[in-house]
Amino acid sequence: MKVKLLIMVVMMLALSSFCFAQDNATEAGTEDTDTTAVVESIILPAPPGNLTGIDKPNDHGHAAILSWDLSPDDGAGENSVLKYEIYKWVPQLMLDINLVRDSLSVIQRILRNTTSGITEGTQADSMKIVFEKYSRDELFDIRNTLIAHVKQENTGLAEASNSYPENGAWLFVDKKPSGTKSFVHIGSKDFKSAGFVPDFANLYYRVDAVTIDGAKSSSKVLGPIQTSGQWYNTYRTPVVFSVLFFTLLTIYFVREARKGADLYVRPLGGIEAVDDAIGRATEMGRPILYVLGLGSAADIATIASFTILGRVAKKVAEYQTELLVPTYDPIVMTVAQEVVKSAYLDAGRPDAYKEDTVHFVTQSQFAYVAAVNGIMLRELPATNVYMGKFFAESLILAETGALAGSIQISGTDEIAQIPFFIVACDYTLIGEELYAASAYLGKEPVLLGSLKAQDYAKAAIILLAVIGVVLAQFEFGAAFVNLFEVAN
Amino acid sequence: MKKTTIITFAVISALFLVSWIAKGMFTEGSSPFLDGFLVTLAAFLTLAIMSFLYKDNPYYKFAEHLFVGVSAAYAMCLGFWSTIVGNLIPRLSSGISEFFKVSYIEGDYNFIYFIPIIFGILLLMRLSPRGGWLSRWPLAFIVGTTAGLNFVRYLRSDFINQVSSTIVPLMIDWQGFGHFFSNLNFSATGQLVMMFSNLVIFIGVTCGIIYFYFSKEHTGWFGRASKIGIWILMITFGASFGYTVMGRISLLVGRITFLFRDWLEIIS
Amino acid sequence: MKRQLPFLLVFLFGAFMVFQYYVPHESSEFVYEFLLDWVMIIGIFALALGIWSLYTVSVDKIRHKKENWAYSYVTLIGLFIMVVLGFTYKVGDSWGFYSVFVISLMTLLGFLIQTSVSKDKGLWLGLSGLSLVVALGIAFTDDSWGIAFMTSEGLSNTMFTNFADFVLTPILATMFSLLAFFIASAAYRAFRARNILATLLLIAAIIVMLRFNPYMPFGLPEYMAKTSNWLMNVPNLAAQRAIVIGIGLGIVATSLKVILGIERGYMGKG
């Protein structure tokens, strides 16, 4: 009952402020005549000409691109144009819905305790006073009813806009400084937002040239145009080609490798050191600490690290050394347990696997660091391996490990952290070397094949860059560079 | 236990008590003794963590273990309220939303949100010895979606876009040798320096990429290029190391300010 | 089947995301947002696994009296106090028997650990039951605070925020500030290194570090500033780009291998 009452109140408020909005709307529509009537000395600028508009291509809809010819008075004379104002015609229904949307946003702010920004005496303020009388539970109900109402009414927008120019008003959209010749009106796709632009509904625009005195003249009305979403983003065609290029390259080399082609890989210091380090740990009777970093299982660096962990765990199981894997992310923990468990199984020592080899510490960066530091000082691991994503904590970890006298091997793709690892660790895999490392450790032809594909892609980059640099000296070179521009 | 350990513990406890009482007496507010305790605790924990620089000790161990426990629970509470109650429950059903006192967000496809719940429960199957293999499904989902996402994203940002930005003109504003030599200067915006910089960028990128070449032996000219590549990488790492130093020191200043201003109130 | 199905899922979701990238249409965006939400929700379930792991490892330490086992109690107490505070909140002005409630829950935890650790299970289980009764009794009879299992008000519990502000934040900030000492010792370590690569790194670091040092003679600071600017803008840019290209290709290749099922190490079969 209360809810219905409240909807009535909302409607009342809506109606009262609707009069206010109507005033505005008529003002906007007839402003040219008004200003000339009051101040006769003001000379109107020439209107912008040739207003055209299209649906914004390669997007999800709800957006249009407008373009126009500059007003002849743009940048000249006393009645020089200061700015352009863009207006959009909306049917009466949209105005009505907007009022409900306004009350919705006020309710939302009350529910989130963010009403402090509302200025006294405005329409929002009076709504606030009304709504604050209700309890939270009631407000939730009112909100849901209003949302359903807005959703229902929105379906009639396309039809309502057919009535142009009857039953509607011009709404201000945006303003642009003089000299601007185009504007992209990006509407909201959220039907609850006031900036909502319906797809497949007739839209009408006009652009006003405004002088410093406030005199305006309007362009011819553009419309009707309609917006819609597309099913293929043509801007991204270069990406399609490179996906094909790279995928085919990889598949080709993987097949070659399977056939038994001899693929050379240059030695990587950090990787060769892993085996020695495990041997050293065994001799000293001390554990090996493997840190997967702060990445989640969604980070490719962490996935590369899992593969390396698998190799390390297998060696560790063979040598019967102890392995410690404290983790930061619970999903990473789950995966790492799986990896280590099956590595022990592969090594034929499933009995040696302990559930707490891989354990969760905490999902807080520095608490994790504090705990790992503790492990380094108390368990005194012979070797620390850091592979994955690292942030500010990289230096704390690596320095503590170095002070504790462990051999340290690191690898990360966080460029900002590489210097710290280089300084404090014995071996560091820089960037891509981390990804290559998994292929190295396995020496599996399939993985090595994809390394070959990566190298060919690099050669392609160098080649394209050389061609580009030569062409850049000439005017027509720009077309070549444009091939590699991917707009959004 | 050693005698010194006990004495140290007694002294630290006494200092803690003194600080607590003193802070409590001189703090204004609704609960001065609670506030006094909290500020003293914060200072004690700060010093306990710093003592780690000297060597590992019981106070650091205490702070470390407390930190781990509290932060894990903090992350869980936050995650539960913001993700489960804030994001998931309002989309499940109006009944459950009402129970949790959050507002139901109506949508046409809300039933789809039961899938992540099922995935989540499958993940929890790890704890049962026989259903463990089921926990791989949600992992497959997470890894699959992000791999697909990263594949196209990085191909665009780190491959295609990098080609276009590596293409720099080596001859800038070239109007013949006479013009070049008559306008020769060493200012950063001068023609000579700009051309030299662009050349360094081009050679740097090329040699850097060559350094990351895995399937060719780094000998001969290829080896020399790769050597130049690693030199440039090292210079870069040095520069970025030097760049970070000042920022790190200001962090320390912040902590010392806390000890001397908020706790000891020596400086204001 | 057991082994192959996850890889099929990886392929399907991976391929979907690749295609999704080219489709700007709203419905494709819609599914994309759904999938990202799912990842987050699954993450919270995983966090429960994580907390369970932390709990079992700590209890295990206590049970076997491993080195530093006593500190595991600190972890567990911190964990449980924070959970209790995060799920309860104050209704009125007084705290009532709130602290007794928290303490009885803590003793309950202690007794439960003892139950799993000691041989005399009956005694400890009985004591656990007793403290549970006390806790429940207070929870049902005391009205000055509530169990916030249904609202997010637990997060604004004064003690919860106090713990966050006076335990979490200072330790976090101090750990972070330790970087100042570590960067100094790291610089010293670089200084002692005796090869050409380390020397290059050190020289570049010194030039950039001293760029604003006003105490240097002969107008050196100006040259230092200029050189360090050039270092940051030119060789740095080149090297960053080379690294970014390498990393990008590494990520692309690894993702592709994951989608195609060539790389399987992350599922424990490498």
mmCIF file with all atom_site columns, N, CA, C and O in Angstrom, chain B residues 53 58 61 65 67 73 81 99-100 112-113 136-137 140 144 153 156 162 165 197 236 238, chain C residues 5 21 32 34 37-38 68 71 75 79 148 150-151 171 181 201 205 230 236 239 241 267:
data_model
loop_
_atom_site.group_PDB
_atom_site.id
_atom_site.type_symbol
_atom_site.label_atom_id
_atom_site.label_alt_id
_atom_site.label_comp_id
_atom_site.label_asym_id
_atom_site.label_entity_id
_atom_site.label_seq_id
_atom_site.pdbx_PDB_ins_code
_atom_site.Cartn_x
_atom_site.Cartn_y
_atom_site.Cartn_z
_atom_site.occupancy
_atom_site.B_iso_or_equiv
_atom_site.pdbx_formal_charge
_atom_site.auth_seq_id
_atom_site.auth_comp_id
_atom_site.auth_asym_id
_atom_site.auth_atom_id
_atom_site.pdbx_PDB_model_num
ATOM 1   N N  . LEU B 1 53  ? 64.899 -5.816  10.764  1.00 0.00 ? 53  LEU B N  1
ATOM 2   C CA . LEU B 1 53  ? 66.119 -5.410  10.068  1.00 0.00 ? 53  LEU B CA 1
ATOM 3   C C  . LEU B 1 53  ? 67.350 -5.818  10.852  1.00 0.00 ? 53  LEU B C  1
ATOM 4   O O  . LEU B 1 53  ? 68.399 -6.103  10.282  1.00 0.00 ? 53  LEU B O  1
ATOM 5   N N  . PRO B 1 58  ? 61.286 -12.678 18.479  1.00 0.00 ? 58  PRO B N  1
ATOM 6   C CA . PRO B 1 58  ? 59.905 -13.042 18.843  1.00 0.00 ? 58  PRO B CA 1
ATOM 7   C C  . PRO B 1 58  ? 58.894 -11.947 18.524  1.00 0.00 ? 58  PRO B C  1
ATOM 8   O O  . PRO B 1 58  ? 57.750 -12.254 18.183  1.00 0.00 ? 58  PRO B O  1
ATOM 9   N N  . LYS B 1 61  ? 58.041 -12.093 14.940  1.00 0.00 ? 61  LYS B N  1
ATOM 10  C CA . LYS B 1 61  ? 57.223 -13.281 14.696  1.00 0.00 ? 61  LYS B CA 1
ATOM 11  C C  . LYS B 1 61  ? 55.785 -13.031 15.122  1.00 0.00 ? 61  LYS B C  1
ATOM 12  O O  . LYS B 1 61  ? 54.844 -13.425 14.425  1.00 0.00 ? 61  LYS B O  1
ATOM 13  N N  . HIS B 1 65  ? 52.713 -13.105 12.463  1.00 0.00 ? 65  HIS B N  1
ATOM 14  C CA . HIS B 1 65  ? 51.624 -14.075 12.529  1.00 0.00 ? 65  HIS B CA 1
ATOM 15  C C  . HIS B 1 65  ? 50.278 -13.391 12.723  1.00 0.00 ? 65  HIS B C  1
ATOM 16  O O  . HIS B 1 65  ? 49.276 -13.805 12.152  1.00 0.00 ? 65  HIS B O  1
ATOM 17  N N  . PHE B 1 67  ? 49.530 -10.408 11.684  1.00 0.00 ? 67  PHE B N  1
ATOM 18  C CA . PHE B 1 67  ? 49.263 -9.760  10.396  1.00 0.00 ? 67  PHE B CA 1
ATOM 19  C C  . PHE B 1 67  ? 48.633 -10.762 9.426   1.00 0.00 ? 67  PHE B C  1
ATOM 20  O O  . PHE B 1 67  ? 47.632 -10.462 8.774   1.00 0.00 ? 67  PHE B O  1
ATOM 21  N N  . ALA B 1 73  ? 41.482 -12.823 7.282   1.00 0.00 ? 73  ALA B N  1
ATOM 22  C CA . ALA B 1 73  ? 40.077 -12.666 7.645   1.00 0.00 ? 73  ALA B CA 1
ATOM 23  C C  . ALA B 1 73  ? 39.506 -11.381 7.053   1.00 0.00 ? 73  ALA B C  1
ATOM 24  O O  . ALA B 1 73  ? 38.352 -11.341 6.611   1.00 0.00 ? 73  ALA B O  1
ATOM 25  N N  . TRP B 1 81  ? 31.280 -9.673  1.641   1.00 0.00 ? 81  TRP B N  1
ATOM 26  C CA . TRP B 1 81  ? 30.270 -8.616  1.573   1.00 0.00 ? 81  TRP B CA 1
ATOM 27  C C  . TRP B 1 81  ? 30.201 -7.972  0.212   1.00 0.00 ? 81  TRP B C  1
ATOM 28  O O  . TRP B 1 81  ? 29.122 -7.683  -0.281  1.00 0.00 ? 81  TRP B O  1
ATOM 29  N N  . PHE B 1 99  ? 16.316 -11.623 2.367   1.00 0.00 ? 99  PHE B N  1
ATOM 30  C CA . PHE B 1 99  ? 16.915 -12.215 3.556   1.00 0.00 ? 99  PHE B CA 1
ATOM 31  C C  . PHE B 1 99  ? 18.223 -11.511 3.905   1.00 0.00 ? 99  PHE B C  1
ATOM 32  O O  . PHE B 1 99  ? 18.515 -11.250 5.062   1.00 0.00 ? 99  PHE B O  1
ATOM 33  N N  . PHE B 1 100 ? 19.001 -11.177 2.902   1.00 0.00 ? 100 PHE B N  1
ATOM 34  C CA . PHE B 1 100 ? 20.281 -10.504 3.141   1.00 0.00 ? 100 PHE B CA 1
ATOM 35  C C  . PHE B 1 100 ? 20.138 -8.988  3.159   1.00 0.00 ? 100 PHE B C  1
ATOM 36  O O  . PHE B 1 100 ? 21.125 -8.276  3.199   1.00 0.00 ? 100 PHE B O  1
ATOM 37  N N  . ILE B 1 112 ? 21.496 -17.320 -14.910 1.00 0.00 ? 112 ILE B N  1
ATOM 38  C CA . ILE B 1 112 ? 22.856 -17.690 -15.318 1.00 0.00 ? 112 ILE B CA 1
ATOM 39  C C  . ILE B 1 112 ? 23.825 -17.593 -14.148 1.00 0.00 ? 112 ILE B C  1
ATOM 40  O O  . ILE B 1 112 ? 24.835 -18.280 -14.109 1.00 0.00 ? 112 ILE B O  1
ATOM 41  N N  . TYR B 1 113 ? 23.478 -16.754 -13.159 1.00 0.00 ? 113 TYR B N  1
ATOM 42  C CA . TYR B 1 113 ? 24.395 -16.585 -12.029 1.00 0.00 ? 113 TYR B CA 1
ATOM 43  C C  . TYR B 1 113 ? 24.470 -17.816 -11.140 1.00 0.00 ? 113 TYR B C  1
ATOM 44  O O  . TYR B 1 113 ? 25.290 -17.867 -10.224 1.00 0.00 ? 113 TYR B O  1
ATOM 45  N N  . ARG B 1 136 ? 38.691 -29.284 -11.350 1.00 0.00 ? 136 ARG B N  1
ATOM 46  C CA . ARG B 1 136 ? 39.423 -28.779 -12.521 1.00 0.00 ? 136 ARG B CA 1
ATOM 47  C C  . ARG B 1 136 ? 38.523 -28.008 -13.465 1.00 0.00 ? 136 ARG B C  1
ATOM 48  O O  . ARG B 1 136 ? 39.006 -27.218 -14.257 1.00 0.00 ? 136 ARG B O  1
ATOM 49  N N  . TRP B 1 137 ? 37.229 -28.244 -13.392 1.00 0.00 ? 137 TRP B N  1
ATOM 50  C CA . TRP B 1 137 ? 36.329 -27.550 -14.321 1.00 0.00 ? 137 TRP B CA 1
ATOM 51  C C  . TRP B 1 137 ? 36.328 -26.052 -14.109 1.00 0.00 ? 137 TRP B C  1
ATOM 52  O O  . TRP B 1 137 ? 36.512 -25.301 -15.068 1.00 0.00 ? 137 TRP B O  1
ATOM 53  N N  . ALA B 1 140 ? 39.474 -24.686 -15.374 1.00 0.00 ? 140 ALA B N  1
ATOM 54  C CA . ALA B 1 140 ? 39.491 -24.645 -16.841 1.00 0.00 ? 140 ALA B CA 1
ATOM 55  C C  . ALA B 1 140 ? 38.727 -23.431 -17.332 1.00 0.00 ? 140 ALA B C  1
ATOM 56  O O  . ALA B 1 140 ? 39.157 -22.747 -18.266 1.00 0.00 ? 140 ALA B O  1
ATOM 57  N N  . GLY B 1 144 ? 40.721 -20.678 -19.325 1.00 0.00 ? 144 GLY B N  1
ATOM 58  C CA . GLY B 1 144 ? 40.284 -20.557 -20.716 1.00 0.00 ? 144 GLY B CA 1
ATOM 59  C C  . GLY B 1 144 ? 39.862 -19.141 -21.060 1.00 0.00 ? 144 GLY B C  1
ATOM 60  O O  . GLY B 1 144 ? 40.345 -18.559 -22.025 1.00 0.00 ? 144 GLY B O  1
ATOM 61  N N  . ARG B 1 153 ? 44.210 -9.427  -26.886 1.00 0.00 ? 153 ARG B N  1
ATOM 62  C CA . ARG B 1 153 ? 44.587 -8.133  -26.338 1.00 0.00 ? 153 ARG B CA 1
ATOM 63  C C  . ARG B 1 153 ? 46.061 -7.839  -26.528 1.00 0.00 ? 153 ARG B C  1
ATOM 64  O O  . ARG B 1 153 ? 46.449 -6.771  -26.967 1.00 0.00 ? 153 ARG B O  1
ATOM 65  N N  . ARG B 1 156 ? 47.295 -7.268  -30.008 1.00 0.00 ? 156 ARG B N  1
ATOM 66  C CA . ARG B 1 156 ? 47.046 -5.916  -30.486 1.00 0.00 ? 156 ARG B CA 1
ATOM 67  C C  . ARG B 1 156 ? 47.992 -4.909  -29.837 1.00 0.00 ? 156 ARG B C  1
ATOM 68  O O  . ARG B 1 156 ? 48.671 -4.150  -30.517 1.00 0.00 ? 156 ARG B O  1
ATOM 69  N N  . GLN B 1 162 ? 53.017 -1.930  -31.375 1.00 0.00 ? 162 GLN B N  1
ATOM 70  C CA . GLN B 1 162 ? 54.440 -1.647  -31.188 1.00 0.00 ? 162 GLN B CA 1
ATOM 71  C C  . GLN B 1 162 ? 55.146 -1.467  -32.526 1.00 0.00 ? 162 GLN B C  1
ATOM 72  O O  . GLN B 1 162 ? 56.104 -0.709  -32.615 1.00 0.00 ? 162 GLN B O  1
ATOM 73  N N  . SER B 1 165 ? 54.576 2.094   -33.496 1.00 0.00 ? 165 SER B N  1
ATOM 74  C CA . SER B 1 165 ? 55.291 3.126   -32.738 1.00 0.00 ? 165 SER B CA 1
ATOM 75  C C  . SER B 1 165 ? 56.799 3.011   -32.874 1.00 0.00 ? 165 SER B C  1
ATOM 76  O O  . SER B 1 165 ? 57.521 3.951   -32.520 1.00 0.00 ? 165 SER B O  1
ATOM 77  N N  . SER B 1 197 ? 68.749 10.554  -31.225 1.00 0.00 ? 197 SER B N  1
ATOM 78  C CA . SER B 1 197 ? 67.837 9.851   -30.312 1.00 0.00 ? 197 SER B CA 1
ATOM 79  C C  . SER B 1 197 ? 66.978 8.846   -31.060 1.00 0.00 ? 197 SER B C  1
ATOM 80  O O  . SER B 1 197 ? 66.798 7.706   -30.616 1.00 0.00 ? 197 SER B O  1
ATOM 81  N N  . THR B 1 236 ? 68.727 0.752   -18.909 1.00 0.00 ? 236 THR B N  1
ATOM 82  C CA . THR B 1 236 ? 67.336 1.032   -18.568 1.00 0.00 ? 236 THR B CA 1
ATOM 83  C C  . THR B 1 236 ? 67.007 0.589   -17.155 1.00 0.00 ? 236 THR B C  1
ATOM 84  O O  . THR B 1 236 ? 66.390 1.322   -16.389 1.00 0.00 ? 236 THR B O  1
ATOM 85  N N  . GLY B 1 238 ? 69.040 0.229   -14.706 1.00 0.00 ? 238 GLY B N  1
ATOM 86  C CA . GLY B 1 238 ? 69.712 1.129   -13.777 1.00 0.00 ? 238 GLY B CA 1
ATOM 87  C C  . GLY B 1 238 ? 68.931 2.415   -13.603 1.00 0.00 ? 238 GLY B C  1
ATOM 88  O O  . GLY B 1 238 ? 68.705 2.882   -12.491 1.00 0.00 ? 238 GLY B O  1
ATOM 89  N N  . LEU C 2 5   ? 37.996 -33.446 -20.546 1.00 0.00 ? 5   LEU C N  1
ATOM 90  C CA . LEU C 2 5   ? 36.928 -32.450 -20.502 1.00 0.00 ? 5   LEU C CA 1
ATOM 91  C C  . LEU C 2 5   ? 37.405 -31.058 -20.088 1.00 0.00 ? 5   LEU C C  1
ATOM 92  O O  . LEU C 2 5   ? 37.025 -30.073 -20.739 1.00 0.00 ? 5   LEU C O  1
ATOM 93  N N  . TYR C 2 21  ? 35.984 -10.696 -29.053 1.00 0.00 ? 21  TYR C N  1
ATOM 94  C CA . TYR C 2 21  ? 36.775 -9.480  -29.212 1.00 0.00 ? 21  TYR C CA 1
ATOM 95  C C  . TYR C 2 21  ? 36.393 -8.698  -30.467 1.00 0.00 ? 21  TYR C C  1
ATOM 96  O O  . TYR C 2 21  ? 36.494 -7.482  -30.511 1.00 0.00 ? 21  TYR C O  1
ATOM 97  N N  . TYR C 2 32  ? 30.255 -11.168 -22.116 1.00 0.00 ? 32  TYR C N  1
ATOM 98  C CA . TYR C 2 32  ? 31.601 -10.851 -21.635 1.00 0.00 ? 32  TYR C CA 1
ATOM 99  C C  . TYR C 2 32  ? 31.551 -10.395 -20.180 1.00 0.00 ? 32  TYR C C  1
ATOM 100 O O  . TYR C 2 32  ? 32.316 -10.860 -19.331 1.00 0.00 ? 32  TYR C O  1
ATOM 101 N N  . PHE C 2 34  ? 29.199 -10.975 -18.020 1.00 0.00 ? 34  PHE C N  1
ATOM 102 C CA . PHE C 2 34  ? 28.802 -12.128 -17.216 1.00 0.00 ? 34  PHE C CA 1
ATOM 103 C C  . PHE C 2 34  ? 30.027 -12.953 -16.824 1.00 0.00 ? 34  PHE C C  1
ATOM 104 O O  . PHE C 2 34  ? 30.247 -13.266 -15.665 1.00 0.00 ? 34  PHE C O  1
ATOM 105 N N  . ASP C 2 37  ? 32.186 -11.454 -14.217 1.00 0.00 ? 37  ASP C N  1
ATOM 106 C CA . ASP C 2 37  ? 31.552 -11.578 -12.903 1.00 0.00 ? 37  ASP C CA 1
ATOM 107 C C  . ASP C 2 37  ? 31.780 -12.971 -12.325 1.00 0.00 ? 37  ASP C C  1
ATOM 108 O O  . ASP C 2 37  ? 32.072 -13.127 -11.144 1.00 0.00 ? 37  ASP C O  1
ATOM 109 N N  . TRP C 2 38  ? 31.652 -13.951 -13.163 1.00 0.00 ? 38  TRP C N  1
ATOM 110 C CA . TRP C 2 38  ? 31.814 -15.336 -12.712 1.00 0.00 ? 38  TRP C CA 1
ATOM 111 C C  . TRP C 2 38  ? 33.198 -15.555 -12.123 1.00 0.00 ? 38  TRP C C  1
ATOM 112 O O  . TRP C 2 38  ? 33.332 -16.189 -11.085 1.00 0.00 ? 38  TRP C O  1
ATOM 113 N N  . ASN C 2 68  ? 58.334 -22.926 16.431  1.00 0.00 ? 68  ASN C N  1
ATOM 114 C CA . ASN C 2 68  ? 57.503 -21.717 16.497  1.00 0.00 ? 68  ASN C CA 1
ATOM 115 C C  . ASN C 2 68  ? 56.005 -22.009 16.456  1.00 0.00 ? 68  ASN C C  1
ATOM 116 O O  . ASN C 2 68  ? 55.219 -21.210 15.979  1.00 0.00 ? 68  ASN C O  1
ATOM 117 N N  . TYR C 2 71  ? 53.265 -19.482 17.870  1.00 0.00 ? 71  TYR C N  1
ATOM 118 C CA . TYR C 2 71  ? 52.822 -18.304 17.124  1.00 0.00 ? 71  TYR C CA 1
ATOM 119 C C  . TYR C 2 71  ? 51.615 -18.610 16.245  1.00 0.00 ? 71  TYR C C  1
ATOM 120 O O  . TYR C 2 71  ? 50.899 -17.709 15.834  1.00 0.00 ? 71  TYR C O  1
ATOM 121 N N  . THR C 2 75  ? 48.135 -16.354 14.875  1.00 0.00 ? 75  THR C N  1
ATOM 122 C CA . THR C 2 75  ? 47.475 -16.301 13.569  1.00 0.00 ? 75  THR C CA 1
ATOM 123 C C  . THR C 2 75  ? 45.997 -16.659 13.691  1.00 0.00 ? 75  THR C C  1
ATOM 124 O O  . THR C 2 75  ? 45.121 -15.948 13.197  1.00 0.00 ? 75  THR C O  1
ATOM 125 N N  . LEU C 2 79  ? 42.790 -14.334 13.036  1.00 0.00 ? 79  LEU C N  1
ATOM 126 C CA . LEU C 2 79  ? 41.839 -14.747 11.999  1.00 0.00 ? 79  LEU C CA 1
ATOM 127 C C  . LEU C 2 79  ? 40.419 -14.758 12.533  1.00 0.00 ? 79  LEU C C  1
ATOM 128 O O  . LEU C 2 79  ? 39.504 -14.147 11.965  1.00 0.00 ? 79  LEU C O  1
ATOM 129 N N  . ALA C 2 148 ? 25.474 -9.749  12.290  1.00 0.00 ? 148 ALA C N  1
ATOM 130 C CA . ALA C 2 148 ? 25.212 -9.106  11.000  1.00 0.00 ? 148 ALA C CA 1
ATOM 131 C C  . ALA C 2 148 ? 25.443 -10.083 9.889   1.00 0.00 ? 148 ALA C C  1
ATOM 132 O O  . ALA C 2 148 ? 26.210 -9.831  8.988   1.00 0.00 ? 148 ALA C O  1
ATOM 133 N N  . MET C 2 150 ? 23.419 -10.835 7.770   1.00 0.00 ? 150 MET C N  1
ATOM 134 C CA . MET C 2 150 ? 22.629 -10.508 6.591   1.00 0.00 ? 150 MET C CA 1
ATOM 135 C C  . MET C 2 150 ? 22.889 -9.134  6.022   1.00 0.00 ? 150 MET C C  1
ATOM 136 O O  . MET C 2 150 ? 22.460 -8.833  4.934   1.00 0.00 ? 150 MET C O  1
ATOM 137 N N  . THR C 2 151 ? 23.543 -8.269  6.762   1.00 0.00 ? 151 THR C N  1
ATOM 138 C CA . THR C 2 151 ? 23.777 -6.950  6.189   1.00 0.00 ? 151 THR C CA 1
ATOM 139 C C  . THR C 2 151 ? 25.261 -6.677  6.192   1.00 0.00 ? 151 THR C C  1
ATOM 140 O O  . THR C 2 151 ? 26.023 -7.302  6.925   1.00 0.00 ? 151 THR C O  1
ATOM 141 N N  . ILE C 2 171 ? 51.194 -2.146  10.127  1.00 0.00 ? 171 ILE C N  1
ATOM 142 C CA . ILE C 2 171 ? 52.143 -3.191  9.738   1.00 0.00 ? 171 ILE C CA 1
ATOM 143 C C  . ILE C 2 171 ? 52.405 -3.117  8.247   1.00 0.00 ? 171 ILE C C  1
ATOM 144 O O  . ILE C 2 171 ? 53.540 -3.188  7.782   1.00 0.00 ? 171 ILE C O  1
ATOM 145 N N  . PHE C 2 181 ? 65.264 0.719   3.319   1.00 0.00 ? 181 PHE C N  1
ATOM 146 C CA . PHE C 2 181 ? 66.516 0.084   3.747   1.00 0.00 ? 181 PHE C CA 1
ATOM 147 C C  . PHE C 2 181 ? 66.998 -0.908  2.696   1.00 0.00 ? 181 PHE C C  1
ATOM 148 O O  . PHE C 2 181 ? 68.178 -0.984  2.391   1.00 0.00 ? 181 PHE C O  1
ATOM 149 N N  . LEU C 2 201 ? 74.539 -0.781  -15.229 1.00 0.00 ? 201 LEU C N  1
ATOM 150 C CA . LEU C 2 201 ? 73.341 -0.570  -14.421 1.00 0.00 ? 201 LEU C CA 1
ATOM 151 C C  . LEU C 2 201 ? 73.620 0.459   -13.336 1.00 0.00 ? 201 LEU C C  1
ATOM 152 O O  . LEU C 2 201 ? 72.847 1.404   -13.120 1.00 0.00 ? 201 LEU C O  1
ATOM 153 N N  . ALA C 2 205 ? 72.050 4.170   -12.784 1.00 0.00 ? 205 ALA C N  1
ATOM 154 C CA . ALA C 2 205 ? 71.303 4.421   -11.544 1.00 0.00 ? 205 ALA C CA 1
ATOM 155 C C  . ALA C 2 205 ? 71.839 5.658   -10.851 1.00 0.00 ? 205 ALA C C  1
ATOM 156 O O  . ALA C 2 205 ? 71.062 6.503   -10.377 1.00 0.00 ? 205 ALA C O  1
ATOM 157 N N  . TRP C 2 230 ? 67.432 12.339  -20.763 1.00 0.00 ? 230 TRP C N  1
ATOM 158 C CA . TRP C 2 230 ? 67.676 11.668  -22.037 1.00 0.00 ? 230 TRP C CA 1
ATOM 159 C C  . TRP C 2 230 ? 67.633 10.154  -21.846 1.00 0.00 ? 230 TRP C C  1
ATOM 160 O O  . TRP C 2 230 ? 67.030 9.425   -22.631 1.00 0.00 ? 230 TRP C O  1
ATOM 161 N N  . ASN C 2 236 ? 65.764 4.184   -22.454 1.00 0.00 ? 236 ASN C N  1
ATOM 162 C CA . ASN C 2 236 ? 64.734 3.548   -21.638 1.00 0.00 ? 236 ASN C CA 1
ATOM 163 C C  . ASN C 2 236 ? 63.524 3.184   -22.491 1.00 0.00 ? 236 ASN C C  1
ATOM 164 O O  . ASN C 2 236 ? 63.009 2.079   -22.419 1.00 0.00 ? 236 ASN C O  1
ATOM 165 N N  . ALA C 2 239 ? 64.417 0.207   -24.767 1.00 0.00 ? 239 ALA C N  1
ATOM 166 C CA . ALA C 2 239 ? 64.499 -1.079  -24.075 1.00 0.00 ? 239 ALA C CA 1
ATOM 167 C C  . ALA C 2 239 ? 63.124 -1.529  -23.609 1.00 0.00 ? 239 ALA C C  1
ATOM 168 O O  . ALA C 2 239 ? 62.771 -2.701  -23.724 1.00 0.00 ? 239 ALA C O  1
ATOM 169 N N  . ARG C 2 241 ? 60.381 -0.925  -24.953 1.00 0.00 ? 241 ARG C N  1
ATOM 170 C CA . ARG C 2 241 ? 59.603 -1.410  -26.087 1.00 0.00 ? 241 ARG C CA 1
ATOM 171 C C  . ARG C 2 241 ? 60.038 -2.819  -26.477 1.00 0.00 ? 241 ARG C C  1
ATOM 172 O O  . ARG C 2 241 ? 59.203 -3.681  -26.732 1.00 0.00 ? 241 ARG C O  1
ATOM 173 N N  . MET C 2 267 ? 47.585 -27.807 -15.376 1.00 0.00 ? 267 MET C N  1
ATOM 174 C CA . MET C 2 267 ? 46.620 -28.762 -14.849 1.00 0.00 ? 267 MET C CA 1
ATOM 175 C C  . MET C 2 267 ? 47.338 -29.939 -14.191 1.00 0.00 ? 267 MET C C  1
ATOM 176 O O  . MET C 2 267 ? 46.750 -30.967 -13.930 1.00 0.00 ? 267 MET C O  1
#
